Structures are given as C-alpha cells and as structure tokens.
Short mmCIF file of N, CA and C in Angstrom, two decimals:
data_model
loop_
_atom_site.label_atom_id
_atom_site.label_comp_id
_atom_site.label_asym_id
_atom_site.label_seq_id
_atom_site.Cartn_x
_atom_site.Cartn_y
_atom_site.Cartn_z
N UNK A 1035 105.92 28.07 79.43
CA UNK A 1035 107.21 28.01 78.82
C UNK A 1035 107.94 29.30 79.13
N UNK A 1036 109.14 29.28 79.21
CA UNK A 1036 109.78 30.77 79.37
C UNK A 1036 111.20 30.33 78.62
N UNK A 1037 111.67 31.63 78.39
CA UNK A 1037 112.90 31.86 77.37
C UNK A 1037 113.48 32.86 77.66
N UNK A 1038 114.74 32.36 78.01
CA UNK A 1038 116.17 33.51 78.92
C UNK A 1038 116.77 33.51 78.68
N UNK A 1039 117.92 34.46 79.11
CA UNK A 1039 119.33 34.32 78.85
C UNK A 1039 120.34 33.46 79.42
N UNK A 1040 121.21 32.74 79.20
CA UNK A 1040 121.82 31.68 79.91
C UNK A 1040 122.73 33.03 81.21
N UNK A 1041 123.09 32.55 82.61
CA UNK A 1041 124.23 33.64 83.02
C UNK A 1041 125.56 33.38 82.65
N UNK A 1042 125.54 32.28 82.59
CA UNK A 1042 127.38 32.23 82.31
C UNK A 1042 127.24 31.29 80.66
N UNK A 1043 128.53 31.40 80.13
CA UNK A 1043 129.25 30.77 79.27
C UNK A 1043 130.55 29.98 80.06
N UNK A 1044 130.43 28.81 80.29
CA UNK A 1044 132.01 28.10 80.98
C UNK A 1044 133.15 28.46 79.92
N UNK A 1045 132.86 28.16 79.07
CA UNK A 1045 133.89 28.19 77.51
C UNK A 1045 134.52 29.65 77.65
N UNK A 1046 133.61 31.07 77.60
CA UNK A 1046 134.61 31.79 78.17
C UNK A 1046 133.73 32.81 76.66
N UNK A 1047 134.61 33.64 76.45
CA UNK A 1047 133.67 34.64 74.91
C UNK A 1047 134.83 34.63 74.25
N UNK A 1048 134.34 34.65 72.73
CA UNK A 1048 135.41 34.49 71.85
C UNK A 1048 134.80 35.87 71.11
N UNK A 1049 135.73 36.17 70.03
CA UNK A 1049 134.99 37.45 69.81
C UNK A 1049 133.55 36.88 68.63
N UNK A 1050 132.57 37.99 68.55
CA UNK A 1050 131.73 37.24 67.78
C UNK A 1050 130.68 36.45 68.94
N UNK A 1051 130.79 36.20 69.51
CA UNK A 1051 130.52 34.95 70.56
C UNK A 1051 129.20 35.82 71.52
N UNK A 1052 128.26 35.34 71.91
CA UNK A 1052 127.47 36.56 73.13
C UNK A 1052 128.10 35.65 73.83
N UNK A 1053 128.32 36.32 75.40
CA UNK A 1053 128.58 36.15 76.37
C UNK A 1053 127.86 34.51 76.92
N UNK A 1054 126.44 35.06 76.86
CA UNK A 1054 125.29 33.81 77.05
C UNK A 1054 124.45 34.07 76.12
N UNK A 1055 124.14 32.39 75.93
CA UNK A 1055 123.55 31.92 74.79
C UNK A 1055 122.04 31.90 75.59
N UNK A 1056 121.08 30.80 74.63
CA UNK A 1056 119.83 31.39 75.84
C UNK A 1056 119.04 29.75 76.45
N UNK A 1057 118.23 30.31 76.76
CA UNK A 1057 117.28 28.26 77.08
C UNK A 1057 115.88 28.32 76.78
N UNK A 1058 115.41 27.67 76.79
CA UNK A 1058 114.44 26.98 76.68
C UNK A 1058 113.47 26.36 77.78
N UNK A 1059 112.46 26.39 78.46
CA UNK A 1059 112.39 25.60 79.44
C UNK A 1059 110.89 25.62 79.63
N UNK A 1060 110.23 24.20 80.48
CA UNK A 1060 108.72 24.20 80.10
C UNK A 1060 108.34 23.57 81.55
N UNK A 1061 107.06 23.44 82.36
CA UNK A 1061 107.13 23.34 83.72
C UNK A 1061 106.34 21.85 83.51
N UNK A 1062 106.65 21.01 82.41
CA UNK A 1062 106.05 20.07 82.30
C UNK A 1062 106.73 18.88 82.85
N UNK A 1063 106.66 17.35 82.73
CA UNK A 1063 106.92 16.46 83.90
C UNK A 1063 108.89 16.08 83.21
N UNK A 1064 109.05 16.87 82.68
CA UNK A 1064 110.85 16.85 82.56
C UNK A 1064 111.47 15.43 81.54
N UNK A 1065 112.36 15.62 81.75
CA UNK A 1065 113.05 14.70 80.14
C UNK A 1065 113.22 13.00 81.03
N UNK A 1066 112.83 12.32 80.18
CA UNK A 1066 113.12 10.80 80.10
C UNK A 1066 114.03 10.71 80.37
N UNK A 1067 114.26 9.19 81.06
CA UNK A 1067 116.03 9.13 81.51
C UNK A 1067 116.99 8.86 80.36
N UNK A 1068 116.35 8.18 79.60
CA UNK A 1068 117.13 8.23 78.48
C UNK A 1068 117.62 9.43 77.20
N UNK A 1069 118.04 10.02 77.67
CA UNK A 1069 118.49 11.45 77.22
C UNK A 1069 119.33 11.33 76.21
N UNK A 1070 119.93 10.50 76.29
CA UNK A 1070 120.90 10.85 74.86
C UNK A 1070 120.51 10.31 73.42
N UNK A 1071 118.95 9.61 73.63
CA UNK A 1071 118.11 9.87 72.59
C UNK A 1071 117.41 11.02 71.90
N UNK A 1072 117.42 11.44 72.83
CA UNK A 1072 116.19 12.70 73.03
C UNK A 1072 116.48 13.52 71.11
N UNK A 1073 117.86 13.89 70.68
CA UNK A 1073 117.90 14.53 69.73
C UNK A 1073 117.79 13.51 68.10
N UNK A 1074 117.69 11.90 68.09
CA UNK A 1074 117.61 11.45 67.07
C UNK A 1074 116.24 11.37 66.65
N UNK A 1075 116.97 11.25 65.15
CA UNK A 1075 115.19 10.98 64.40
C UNK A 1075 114.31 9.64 64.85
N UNK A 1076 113.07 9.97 64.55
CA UNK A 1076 112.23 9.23 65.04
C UNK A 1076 112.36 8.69 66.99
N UNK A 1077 113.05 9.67 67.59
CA UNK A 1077 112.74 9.08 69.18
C UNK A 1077 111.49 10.23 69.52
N UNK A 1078 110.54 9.38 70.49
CA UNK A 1078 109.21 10.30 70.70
C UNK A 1078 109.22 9.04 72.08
N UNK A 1079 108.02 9.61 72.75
CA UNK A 1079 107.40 9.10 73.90
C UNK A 1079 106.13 9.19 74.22
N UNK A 1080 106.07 9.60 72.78
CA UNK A 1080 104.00 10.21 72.70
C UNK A 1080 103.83 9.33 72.00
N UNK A 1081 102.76 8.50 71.56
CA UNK A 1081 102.45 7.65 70.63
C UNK A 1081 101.75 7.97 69.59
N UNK A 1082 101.52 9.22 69.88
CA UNK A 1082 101.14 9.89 68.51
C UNK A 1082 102.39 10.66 67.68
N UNK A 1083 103.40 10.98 68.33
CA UNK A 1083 104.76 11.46 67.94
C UNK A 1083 105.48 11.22 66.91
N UNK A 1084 105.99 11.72 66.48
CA UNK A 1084 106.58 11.98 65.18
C UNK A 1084 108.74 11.32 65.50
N UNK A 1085 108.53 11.92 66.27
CA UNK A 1085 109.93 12.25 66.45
C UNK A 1085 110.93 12.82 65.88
N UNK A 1086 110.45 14.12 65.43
CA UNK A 1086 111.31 14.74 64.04
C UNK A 1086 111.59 16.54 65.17
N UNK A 1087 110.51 16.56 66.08
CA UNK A 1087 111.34 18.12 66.32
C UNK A 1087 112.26 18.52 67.39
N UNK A 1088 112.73 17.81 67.73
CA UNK A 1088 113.87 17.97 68.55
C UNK A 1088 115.56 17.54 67.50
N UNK A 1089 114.97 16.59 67.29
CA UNK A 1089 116.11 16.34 65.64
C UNK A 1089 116.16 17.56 64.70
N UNK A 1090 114.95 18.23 64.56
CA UNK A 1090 115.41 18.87 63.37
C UNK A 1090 116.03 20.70 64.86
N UNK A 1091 115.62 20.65 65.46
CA UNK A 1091 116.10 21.80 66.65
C UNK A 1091 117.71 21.65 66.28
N UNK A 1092 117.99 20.39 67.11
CA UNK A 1092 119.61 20.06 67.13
C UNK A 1092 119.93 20.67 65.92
N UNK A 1093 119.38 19.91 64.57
CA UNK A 1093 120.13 20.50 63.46
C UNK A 1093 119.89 22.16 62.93
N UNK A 1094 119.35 22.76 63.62
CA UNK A 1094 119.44 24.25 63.18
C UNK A 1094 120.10 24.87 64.09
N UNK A 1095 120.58 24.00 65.80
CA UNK A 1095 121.55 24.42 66.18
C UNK A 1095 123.03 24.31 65.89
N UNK A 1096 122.68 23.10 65.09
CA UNK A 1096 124.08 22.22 64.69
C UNK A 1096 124.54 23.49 63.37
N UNK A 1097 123.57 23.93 62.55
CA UNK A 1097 123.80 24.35 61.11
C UNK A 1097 124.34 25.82 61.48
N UNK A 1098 123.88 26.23 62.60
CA UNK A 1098 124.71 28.28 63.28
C UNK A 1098 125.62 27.66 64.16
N UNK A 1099 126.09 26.65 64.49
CA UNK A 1099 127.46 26.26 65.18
C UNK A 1099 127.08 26.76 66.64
N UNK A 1100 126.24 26.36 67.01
CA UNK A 1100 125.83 26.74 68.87
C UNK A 1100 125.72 25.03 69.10
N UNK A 1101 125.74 25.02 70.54
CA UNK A 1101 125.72 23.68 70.82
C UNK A 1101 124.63 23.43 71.69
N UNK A 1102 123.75 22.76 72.00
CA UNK A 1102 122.27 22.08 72.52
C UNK A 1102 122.69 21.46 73.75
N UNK A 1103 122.36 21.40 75.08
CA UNK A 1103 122.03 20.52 76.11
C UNK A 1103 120.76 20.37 76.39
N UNK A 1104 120.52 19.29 77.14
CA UNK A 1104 119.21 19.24 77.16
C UNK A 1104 119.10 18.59 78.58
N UNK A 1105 118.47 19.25 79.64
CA UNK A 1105 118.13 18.86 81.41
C UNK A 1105 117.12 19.13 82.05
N UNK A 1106 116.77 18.59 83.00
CA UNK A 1106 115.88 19.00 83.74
C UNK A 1106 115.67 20.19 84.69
N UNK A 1107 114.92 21.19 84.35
CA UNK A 1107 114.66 22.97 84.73
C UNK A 1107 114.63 22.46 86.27
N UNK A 1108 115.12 23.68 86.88
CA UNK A 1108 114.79 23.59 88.98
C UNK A 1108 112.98 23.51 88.89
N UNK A 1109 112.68 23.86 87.72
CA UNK A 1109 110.64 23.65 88.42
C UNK A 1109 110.22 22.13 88.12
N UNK A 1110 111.66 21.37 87.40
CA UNK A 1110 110.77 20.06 87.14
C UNK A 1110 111.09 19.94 85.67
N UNK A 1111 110.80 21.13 84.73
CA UNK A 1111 110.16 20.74 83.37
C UNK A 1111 111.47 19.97 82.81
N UNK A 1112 111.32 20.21 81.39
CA UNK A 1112 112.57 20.09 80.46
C UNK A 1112 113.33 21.42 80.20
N UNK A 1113 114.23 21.40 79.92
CA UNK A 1113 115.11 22.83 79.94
C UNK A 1113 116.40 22.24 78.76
N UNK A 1114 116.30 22.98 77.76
CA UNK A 1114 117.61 23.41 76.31
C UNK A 1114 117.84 24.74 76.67
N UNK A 1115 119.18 24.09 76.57
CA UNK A 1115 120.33 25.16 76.31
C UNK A 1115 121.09 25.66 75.45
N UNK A 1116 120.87 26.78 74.83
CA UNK A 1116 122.09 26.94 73.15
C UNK A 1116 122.81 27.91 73.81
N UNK A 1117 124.14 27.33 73.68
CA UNK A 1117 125.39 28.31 73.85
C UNK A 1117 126.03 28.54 72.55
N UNK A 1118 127.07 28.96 72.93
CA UNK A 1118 128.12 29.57 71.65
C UNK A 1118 126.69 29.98 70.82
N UNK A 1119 126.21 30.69 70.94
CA UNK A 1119 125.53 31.53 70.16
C UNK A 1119 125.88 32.65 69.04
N UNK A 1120 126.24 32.48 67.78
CA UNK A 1120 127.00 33.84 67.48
C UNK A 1120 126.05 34.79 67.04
N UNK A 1121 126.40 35.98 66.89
CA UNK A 1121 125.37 36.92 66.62
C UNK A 1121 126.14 37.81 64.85
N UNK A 1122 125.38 37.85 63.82
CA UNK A 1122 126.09 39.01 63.06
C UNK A 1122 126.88 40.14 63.69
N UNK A 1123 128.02 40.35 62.65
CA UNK A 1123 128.54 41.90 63.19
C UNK A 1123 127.64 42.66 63.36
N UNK A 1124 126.27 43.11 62.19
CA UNK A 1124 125.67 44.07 62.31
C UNK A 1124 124.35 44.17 62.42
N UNK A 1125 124.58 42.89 63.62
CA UNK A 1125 123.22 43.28 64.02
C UNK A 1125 123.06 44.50 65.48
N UNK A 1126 121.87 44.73 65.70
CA UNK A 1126 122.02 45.66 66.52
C UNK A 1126 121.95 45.11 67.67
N UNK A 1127 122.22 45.87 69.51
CA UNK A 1127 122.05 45.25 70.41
C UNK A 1127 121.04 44.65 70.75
N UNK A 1128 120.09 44.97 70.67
CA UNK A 1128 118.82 44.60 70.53
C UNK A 1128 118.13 43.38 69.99
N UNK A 1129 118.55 43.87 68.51
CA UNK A 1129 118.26 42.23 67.92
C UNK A 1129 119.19 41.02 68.49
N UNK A 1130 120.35 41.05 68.56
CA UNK A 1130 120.75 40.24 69.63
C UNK A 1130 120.49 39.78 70.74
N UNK A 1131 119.56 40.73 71.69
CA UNK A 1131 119.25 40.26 72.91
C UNK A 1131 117.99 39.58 72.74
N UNK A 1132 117.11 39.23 71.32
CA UNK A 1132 115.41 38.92 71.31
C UNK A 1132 116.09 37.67 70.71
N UNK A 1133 117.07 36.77 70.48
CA UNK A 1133 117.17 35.50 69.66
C UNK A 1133 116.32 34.76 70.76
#
C-alpha cells in the first residue's frame, strides 16, 4: 500500500484549502467495473464482506468536506483520492503534510 500527496488540485486552492489532497493506493488486482457502487452500504465482492468500509471512508470524507474518487493506480491496484482537503488554521506544517 502507499500513501502520497496528490500533485495537482484541478479546482485550483482556496484559502484554507492544501494545494493537494492525498491517495490511497494498493498493488492489488484494481476496482470492479462497476464503480459507482463501490461507496454504498452493503456493496462487497468478497463473500465474506461486510460492505460497510468504503461507505463509512466516503462518509468521513463526506463529514471534513473533501471529496473521494476512486480508480485504477498505473501498477494495476485500486487508488482513492481525497481532495479539497482542508487543514486547521493552527495546525502546524507538518501536521498537515502526515494526514
């Protein structure tokens, strides 16, 4: 698994805003075609699956106002994306750059 910084923001920086938000990404066999399931409750593809943690992801991205994509990484895997990321005024640079 690895976890980065996104390079660009298309949307642009608002103040408050980091520049880039970050991803997510895993070198495993990549997202189902049916993707625009992927964030409701109860969708899984494991049969032992739950289908609750990607639903409840969305909603803790949904609840800090960043927004979720979800694609297939250049190695294959699955790859999320949270943009509009906001950060506290006071947090430090630092803690900002480890979300």
């Amino acid at each position: 698994m690895t976890v980065g910084a996104l390079e660009s923001n298309a949307r642009g920086t608002d103040e408050g805003t980091r520049p880039h938000g970050f991803y997510v990404e895993d070198t495993g066999s990549g997202l189902p075609a049916d993707r625009e399931s992927l964030f409701e409750f109860g969708y899984t593809t494991d049969a032992d699956g739950t289908g609750l943690g990607l639903a409840i992801v969305e909603g803790i991205a949904t609840a800090h106002g960043w927004s979720i994509a979800a694609r297939n990484g250049a190695s294959g895997g699955a790859r999320f994306e949270f943009d509009d990321v906001r950060v506290d005024g006071g947090a430090s640079d630092t803690a900002a750059d480890s979300v």
